[in-house]
PDB file of C-alpha atoms and ligand atoms in Angstrom:
ATOM      1  CA  MET A 364     -16.967 -21.602  11.837  1.00  0.00           C
ATOM      2  CA  GLU A 365     -13.650 -23.606  11.834  1.00  0.00           C
ATOM      3  CA  ARG A 366     -10.910 -21.583  10.374  1.00  0.00           C
ATOM      4  CA  HIS A 367      -8.157 -23.141   7.795  1.00  0.00           C
ATOM      5  CA  ASP A 368      -5.274 -21.917   6.416  1.00  0.00           C
ATOM      6  CA  ILE A 369      -5.069 -19.664   3.254  1.00  0.00           C
ATOM      7  CA  ALA A 370      -4.903 -22.210   0.392  1.00  0.00           C
ATOM      8  CA  THR A 371      -6.368 -20.906  -2.886  1.00  0.00           C
ATOM      9  CA  ARG A 372      -6.825 -17.556  -4.867  1.00  0.00           C
ATOM     10  CA  GLN A 373     -10.551 -17.784  -3.594  1.00  0.00           C
ATOM     11  CA  ASP A 374      -9.292 -17.577  -0.155  1.00  0.00           C
ATOM     12  CA  CYS A 375      -7.058 -14.578  -0.878  1.00  0.00           C
ATOM     13  CA  GLU A 376     -10.123 -12.720  -2.493  1.00  0.00           C
ATOM     14  CA  ARG A 377     -12.067 -13.417   0.774  1.00  0.00           C
ATOM     15  CA  LEU A 378      -9.193 -12.112   2.763  1.00  0.00           C
ATOM     16  CA  VAL A 379      -8.993  -8.717   0.849  1.00  0.00           C
ATOM     17  CA  GLU A 380     -12.938  -8.326   0.737  1.00  0.00           C
ATOM     18  CA  ARG A 381     -13.004  -8.748   4.561  1.00  0.00           C
ATOM     19  CA  PHE A 382     -10.027  -6.301   4.967  1.00  0.00           C
ATOM     20  CA  TYR A 383     -11.688  -3.578   2.514  1.00  0.00           C
ATOM     21  CA  GLY A 384     -15.018  -4.081   4.454  1.00  0.00           C
ATOM     22  CA  ARG A 385     -13.064  -2.651   7.360  1.00  0.00           C
ATOM     23  CA  ALA A 386     -10.642  -0.411   5.775  1.00  0.00           C
ATOM     24  CA  LEU A 387     -13.379   1.969   3.723  1.00  0.00           C
ATOM     25  CA  HIS A 388     -15.521   2.359   6.658  1.00  0.00           C
ATOM     26  CA  ASP A 389     -12.577   3.068   9.117  1.00  0.00           C
ATOM     27  CA  PRO A 390     -12.512   6.676  10.730  1.00  0.00           C
ATOM     28  CA  PHE A 391      -8.676   6.727  10.547  1.00  0.00           C
ATOM     29  CA  ILE A 392      -7.481   5.588   7.041  1.00  0.00           C
ATOM     30  CA  GLY A 393     -11.168   5.283   5.146  1.00  0.00           C
ATOM     31  CA  TRP A 394     -11.016   8.677   3.811  1.00  0.00           C
ATOM     32  CA  LEU A 395      -7.588   7.815   2.089  1.00  0.00           C
ATOM     33  CA  PHE A 396      -9.194   5.291  -0.080  1.00  0.00           C
ATOM     34  CA  VAL A 397     -12.675   6.628  -0.278  1.00  0.00           C
ATOM     35  CA  ASP A 398     -11.909  10.703  -0.590  1.00  0.00           C
ATOM     36  CA  VAL A 399      -8.431  10.818  -1.657  1.00  0.00           C
ATOM     37  CA  ALA A 400      -7.782   8.034  -3.875  1.00  0.00           C
ATOM     38  CA  GLN A 401     -11.490   7.502  -4.811  1.00  0.00           C
ATOM     39  CA  LEU A 402     -10.725   3.916  -5.071  1.00  0.00           C
ATOM     40  CA  ASP A 403     -12.451   1.956  -7.691  1.00  0.00           C
ATOM     41  CA  LEU A 404     -12.889  -1.097  -5.708  1.00  0.00           C
ATOM     42  CA  GLU A 405     -14.064  -3.518  -8.448  1.00  0.00           C
ATOM     43  CA  ALA A 406     -10.981  -2.805 -10.621  1.00  0.00           C
ATOM     44  CA  HIS A 407      -8.484  -2.944  -7.195  1.00  0.00           C
ATOM     45  CA  LEU A 408      -9.853  -6.196  -5.646  1.00  0.00           C
ATOM     46  CA  PRO A 409      -8.426  -8.527  -8.167  1.00  0.00           C
ATOM     47  CA  GLN A 410      -5.138  -6.611  -8.580  1.00  0.00           C
ATOM     48  CA  ILE A 411      -4.895  -6.907  -4.537  1.00  0.00           C
ATOM     49  CA  ALA A 412      -5.925 -10.850  -4.570  1.00  0.00           C
ATOM     50  CA  SER A 413      -3.313 -11.315  -7.263  1.00  0.00           C
ATOM     51  CA  PHE A 414      -0.602  -9.498  -5.165  1.00  0.00           C
ATOM     52  CA  TRP A 415      -1.161 -11.931  -1.980  1.00  0.00           C
ATOM     53  CA  GLU A 416      -1.851 -15.011  -4.561  1.00  0.00           C
ATOM     54  CA  THR A 417       1.738 -14.344  -5.731  1.00  0.00           C
ATOM     55  CA  ILE A 418       3.189 -13.661  -2.730  1.00  0.00           C
ATOM     56  CA  LEU A 419       1.681 -16.456  -0.444  1.00  0.00           C
ATOM     57  CA  LEU A 420       0.798 -19.129  -2.729  1.00  0.00           C
ATOM     58  CA  GLY A 421       3.723 -18.594  -5.476  1.00  0.00           C
ATOM     59  CA  ALA A 422       1.264 -17.675  -8.420  1.00  0.00           C
ATOM     60  CA  LYS A 423       2.486 -15.531 -11.040  1.00  0.00           C
ATOM     61  CA  SER A 424      -0.717 -13.431 -11.335  1.00  0.00           C
ATOM     62  CA  TYR A 425       0.545 -10.046  -9.999  1.00  0.00           C
ATOM     63  CA  GLY A 426       3.055  -8.097 -12.414  1.00  0.00           C
ATOM     64  CA  GLY A 427       4.530  -6.068  -9.512  1.00  0.00           C
ATOM     65  CA  GLY A 428       4.778  -2.259  -9.133  1.00  0.00           C
ATOM     66  CA  ALA A 429       2.628  -1.922  -5.863  1.00  0.00           C
ATOM     67  CA  PHE A 430       4.893   0.729  -4.647  1.00  0.00           C
ATOM     68  CA  HIS A 431       3.780   3.371  -7.277  1.00  0.00           C
ATOM     69  CA  PRO A 432      -0.057   3.849  -6.328  1.00  0.00           C
ATOM     70  CA  HIS A 433       1.370   4.815  -2.787  1.00  0.00           C
ATOM     71  CA  ALA A 434       3.857   7.094  -3.882  1.00  0.00           C
ATOM     72  CA  GLN A 435       0.780   9.098  -5.883  1.00  0.00           C
ATOM     73  CA  LEU A 436      -1.372   8.962  -2.658  1.00  0.00           C
ATOM     74  CA  HIS A 437       1.352  10.190  -0.612  1.00  0.00           C
ATOM     75  CA  ARG A 438       1.462  13.220  -2.852  1.00  0.00           C
ATOM     76  CA  LYS A 439      -2.074  14.007  -2.522  1.00  0.00           C
ATOM     77  CA  ALA A 440      -2.013  13.368   1.376  1.00  0.00           C
ATOM     78  CA  GLU A 441       0.738  12.224   3.678  1.00  0.00           C
ATOM     79  CA  LEU A 442       0.972   8.622   4.401  1.00  0.00           C
ATOM     80  CA  LYS A 443       2.088   8.401   7.990  1.00  0.00           C
ATOM     81  CA  ALA A 444       3.499   6.140  10.305  1.00  0.00           C
ATOM     82  CA  GLY A 445       0.199   5.884  12.307  1.00  0.00           C
ATOM     83  CA  HIS A 446      -1.715   5.082   8.854  1.00  0.00           C
ATOM     84  CA  PHE A 447       0.274   2.027   8.059  1.00  0.00           C
ATOM     85  CA  ASP A 448      -0.207   0.770  11.634  1.00  0.00           C
ATOM     86  CA  ARG A 449      -4.006   1.203  11.373  1.00  0.00           C
ATOM     87  CA  TRP A 450      -3.780  -0.504   8.044  1.00  0.00           C
ATOM     88  CA  LEU A 451      -1.576  -3.337   9.540  1.00  0.00           C
ATOM     89  CA  ALA A 452      -4.193  -3.447  12.732  1.00  0.00           C
ATOM     90  CA  LEU A 453      -7.222  -4.016  10.158  1.00  0.00           C
ATOM     91  CA  TRP A 454      -5.136  -6.684   8.194  1.00  0.00           C
ATOM     92  CA  ARG A 455      -4.079  -8.615  11.022  1.00  0.00           C
ATOM     93  CA  GLU A 456      -7.663  -8.560  12.455  1.00  0.00           C
ATOM     94  CA  SER A 457      -8.928  -9.821   8.946  1.00  0.00           C
ATOM     95  CA  VAL A 458      -6.405 -12.577   8.583  1.00  0.00           C
ATOM     96  CA  ASP A 459      -7.072 -13.917  12.225  1.00  0.00           C
ATOM     97  CA  GLU A 460     -11.043 -13.659  11.719  1.00  0.00           C
ATOM     98  CA  LEU A 461     -10.948 -15.706   8.686  1.00  0.00           C
ATOM     99  CA  PHE A 462      -7.765 -18.128   8.954  1.00  0.00           C
ATOM    100  CA  GLU A 463      -5.236 -20.120  10.854  1.00  0.00           C
ATOM    101  CA  GLY A 464      -1.852 -21.673  10.053  1.00  0.00           C
ATOM    102  CA  PRO A 465       1.425 -20.989   8.832  1.00  0.00           C
ATOM    103  CA  VAL A 466       0.417 -18.806   5.541  1.00  0.00           C
ATOM    104  CA  ALA A 467      -1.965 -16.920   7.428  1.00  0.00           C
ATOM    105  CA  GLU A 468       0.882 -15.978   9.548  1.00  0.00           C
ATOM    106  CA  GLN A 469       3.100 -15.299   6.527  1.00  0.00           C
ATOM    107  CA  ALA A 470       0.222 -13.203   5.259  1.00  0.00           C
ATOM    108  CA  LYS A 471       0.667 -10.765   8.531  1.00  0.00           C
ATOM    109  CA  ASP A 472       4.365 -11.047   8.780  1.00  0.00           C
ATOM    110  CA  HIS A 473       4.990  -9.960   5.224  1.00  0.00           C
ATOM    111  CA  ALA A 474       2.475  -7.078   5.393  1.00  0.00           C
ATOM    112  CA  HIS A 475       4.587  -5.820   8.215  1.00  0.00           C
ATOM    113  CA  ARG A 476       7.656  -6.019   5.965  1.00  0.00           C
ATOM    114  CA  VAL A 477       5.843  -4.369   2.743  1.00  0.00           C
ATOM    115  CA  ALA A 478       4.458  -1.359   5.195  1.00  0.00           C
ATOM    116  CA  TYR A 479       7.764  -0.582   6.769  1.00  0.00           C
ATOM    117  CA  ALA A 480       9.375  -0.803   3.484  1.00  0.00           C
ATOM    118  CA  PHE A 481       6.485   1.721   1.901  1.00  0.00           C
ATOM    119  CA  HIS A 482       6.868   3.765   4.761  1.00  0.00           C
ATOM    120  CA  ARG A 483      10.446   4.334   4.650  1.00  0.00           C
ATOM    121  CA  ARG A 484      10.871   4.480   0.895  1.00  0.00           C
ATOM    122  CA  LEU A 485       8.005   7.365   1.238  1.00  0.00           C
ATOM    123  CA  GLN A 486       9.956   9.274   3.766  1.00  0.00           C
ATOM    124  CA  GLY A 487      13.238   8.880   1.647  1.00  0.00           C
ATOM    125  CA  LEU A 488      11.514  10.637  -1.010  1.00  0.00           C
ATOM    126  CA  PRO A 489      13.047  14.524  -1.386  1.00  0.00           C
ATOM    127  CA  PRO A 490      11.706  16.441   1.217  1.00  0.00           C
ATOM    128  CA  ASP A 491      10.066  19.071  -1.654  1.00  0.00           C
ATOM    129  CA  PHE A 492       8.390  15.695  -3.175  1.00  0.00           C
ATOM    130  CA  LEU A 493       4.908  16.913  -2.047  1.00  0.00           C
ATOM    131  CA  SER A 494       5.106  20.261  -3.458  1.00  0.00           C
ATOM    132  CA  ILE A 495       6.529  19.125  -6.913  1.00  0.00           C
ATOM    133  CA  ARG A 496       3.810  19.303  -9.604  1.00  0.00           C
ATOM    134  CA  PRO A 497       4.320  19.131 -13.697  1.00  0.00           C
ATOM    135  CA  ARG A 498       4.959  22.331 -15.234  1.00  0.00           C
ATOM    136  CA  GLU A 499       2.651  23.857 -17.379  1.00  0.00           C
ATOM    137  CA  ASP A 500       4.119  22.819 -20.583  1.00  0.00           C
ATOM    138  CA  GLY A 501       4.323  19.525 -19.349  1.00  0.00           C
ATOM    139  CA  ALA A 502       7.966  18.922 -18.361  1.00  0.00           C
ATOM    140  CA  LEU A 503       8.845  18.061 -14.849  1.00  0.00           C
ATOM    141  CA  PRO A 504      11.028  20.354 -12.839  1.00  0.00           C
ATOM    142  CA  VAL A 505      14.520  19.168 -12.588  1.00  0.00           C
ATOM    143  CA  THR A 506      17.149  19.691  -9.855  1.00  0.00           C
ATOM    144  CA  ARG A 507      20.789  19.205 -10.903  1.00  0.00           C
ATOM    145  CA  HIS A 508      22.585  16.876  -8.993  1.00  0.00           C
ATOM    146  CA  GLY A 509      26.635  16.369  -8.899  1.00  0.00           C
ATOM    147  CA  PRO A 510      29.414  18.542  -8.344  1.00  0.00           C
ATOM    148  CA  PRO A 511      29.212  22.175  -9.146  1.00  0.00           C
ATOM    149  CA  SER A 512      30.750  22.902 -12.486  1.00  0.00           C
ATOM    150  CA  VAL A 513      33.867  25.266 -12.627  1.00  0.00           C
ATOM    151  CA  GLN A 514      31.904  28.240 -13.802  1.00  0.00           C
ATOM    152  CA  ASP A 515      29.464  28.211 -10.826  1.00  0.00           C
ATOM    153  CA  PRO A 516      30.022  31.030  -8.450  1.00  0.00           C
ATOM    154  CA  PRO A 517      31.551  29.959  -5.142  1.00  0.00           C
ATOM    155  CA  ALA A 518      28.495  29.260  -2.961  1.00  0.00           C
TER     156      ALA A 518
HETATM  157  C1  HEM B1298      -1.853   3.535   4.977  1.00  0.00           C
HETATM  158  C2  HEM B1298      -1.796   2.600   4.159  1.00  0.00           C
HETATM  159  C3  HEM B1298      -2.236   2.334   2.825  1.00  0.00           C
HETATM  160  C4  HEM B1298      -2.884   2.791   2.308  1.00  0.00           C
HETATM  161  C5  HEM B1298      -3.935   4.192   2.731  1.00  0.00           C
HETATM  162  C6  HEM B1298      -3.263   2.067   0.766  1.00  0.00           C
HETATM  163  C7  HEM B1298      -3.901   2.719  -0.160  1.00  0.00           C
HETATM  164  C8  HEM B1298      -3.689   2.056  -1.306  1.00  0.00           C
HETATM  165  C9  HEM B1298      -4.541   2.810  -2.599  1.00  0.00           C
HETATM  166  C10 HEM B1298      -5.603   4.022  -2.562  1.00  0.00           C
HETATM  167  C11 HEM B1298      -4.078   1.732  -3.814  1.00  0.00           C
HETATM  168  C12 HEM B1298      -4.429   2.278  -5.008  1.00  0.00           C
HETATM  169  C13 HEM B1298      -5.449   1.755  -5.805  1.00  0.00           C
HETATM  170  C14 HEM B1298      -5.861   2.103  -7.288  1.00  0.00           C
HETATM  171  O1  HEM B1298      -5.452   3.369  -7.804  1.00  0.00           O
HETATM  172  O2  HEM B1298      -5.832   1.325  -7.901  1.00  0.00           O
HETATM  173  C15 HEM B1298      -3.275   1.126  -3.082  1.00  0.00           C
HETATM  174  C16 HEM B1298      -2.850  -0.127  -4.161  1.00  0.00           C
HETATM  175  C17 HEM B1298      -2.181  -1.247  -3.240  1.00  0.00           C
HETATM  176  N1  HEM B1298      -1.898  -1.402  -2.205  1.00  0.00           N
HETATM  177 FE1  HEM B1298      -2.137  -0.027  -0.573  1.00  0.00          FE
HETATM  178  N2  HEM B1298      -2.264   0.873   0.885  1.00  0.00           N
HETATM  179  C18 HEM B1298      -1.683   0.919   2.107  1.00  0.00           C
HETATM  180  C19 HEM B1298      -0.936   0.197   2.403  1.00  0.00           C
HETATM  181  C20 HEM B1298      -0.505  -1.082   1.812  1.00  0.00           C
HETATM  182  C21 HEM B1298       0.357  -2.410   2.222  1.00  0.00           C
HETATM  183  C22 HEM B1298       1.058  -2.195   3.693  1.00  0.00           C
HETATM  184  C23 HEM B1298       0.371  -3.210   1.220  1.00  0.00           C
HETATM  185  C24 HEM B1298       1.112  -4.644   1.208  1.00  0.00           C
HETATM  186  C25 HEM B1298       1.060  -5.370   2.371  1.00  0.00           C
HETATM  187  C26 HEM B1298      -0.656  -2.466   0.373  1.00  0.00           C
HETATM  188  C27 HEM B1298      -0.590  -3.163  -1.097  1.00  0.00           C
HETATM  189  C28 HEM B1298      -1.234  -2.708  -2.196  1.00  0.00           C
HETATM  190  C29 HEM B1298      -1.433  -3.198  -3.442  1.00  0.00           C
HETATM  191  C30 HEM B1298      -0.634  -4.774  -3.715  1.00  0.00           C
HETATM  192  C31 HEM B1298      -1.816  -2.393  -4.331  1.00  0.00           C
HETATM  193  C32 HEM B1298      -2.032  -2.564  -5.796  1.00  0.00           C
HETATM  194  C33 HEM B1298      -1.156  -1.816  -6.638  1.00  0.00           C
HETATM  195  C34 HEM B1298      -1.492  -2.210  -8.086  1.00  0.00           C
HETATM  196  O3  HEM B1298      -2.482  -1.699  -8.754  1.00  0.00           O
HETATM  197  O4  HEM B1298      -0.805  -2.679  -8.653  1.00  0.00           O
HETATM  198  N3  HEM B1298      -1.032  -1.362   0.422  1.00  0.00           N
HETATM  199  N4  HEM B1298      -3.246   0.959  -1.751  1.00  0.00           N
END
């Protein structure tokens, strides 16, 4: 079948479906979606399609905040560079299988930028991030920042 460029929301939906068709069964990252995140695909697909429709086609269907669920996931199972590499490989394959053109190229470039930014941001989280849990009384554990006060004993 001849490939055309990504031009409609339906194209974004097809792309995302194709990607998840690969990702969920992938031996390297499938478990992150299925076992760790226990992804509700029906709820998730329209969100992801909206993300791409907004990025690639200038729609305003996605409200933002894409990083947050990845930080949640990272808390349960560390997202490493290799996981992002694999994600990107599957994404590139899915794009190339279905589409061809400048917007398809943009879809691959943008995914690289986002993957890099997510990964860097996850690395930048405090080192004890993985072990932070809400306290039993519901309050979050806090760390004091800033210079020591005059009452502090010398370190
Ligand atoms: C190792 C790599 C990645 C894994 C394992 C992963 C997995 C996930 C999971 C489990 C969710 C949460 C679904 C939910 O709870 O509803 C999610 C959401 C999402 N992901 Fe990823 N992801 C990865 C990389 C990326 C990259 C590189 C992009 C963008 C290029 C991306 C875009 C999104 C978007 C837009 C959402 C929806 C956020 C929302 O609900 O508003 N992900 N991802």
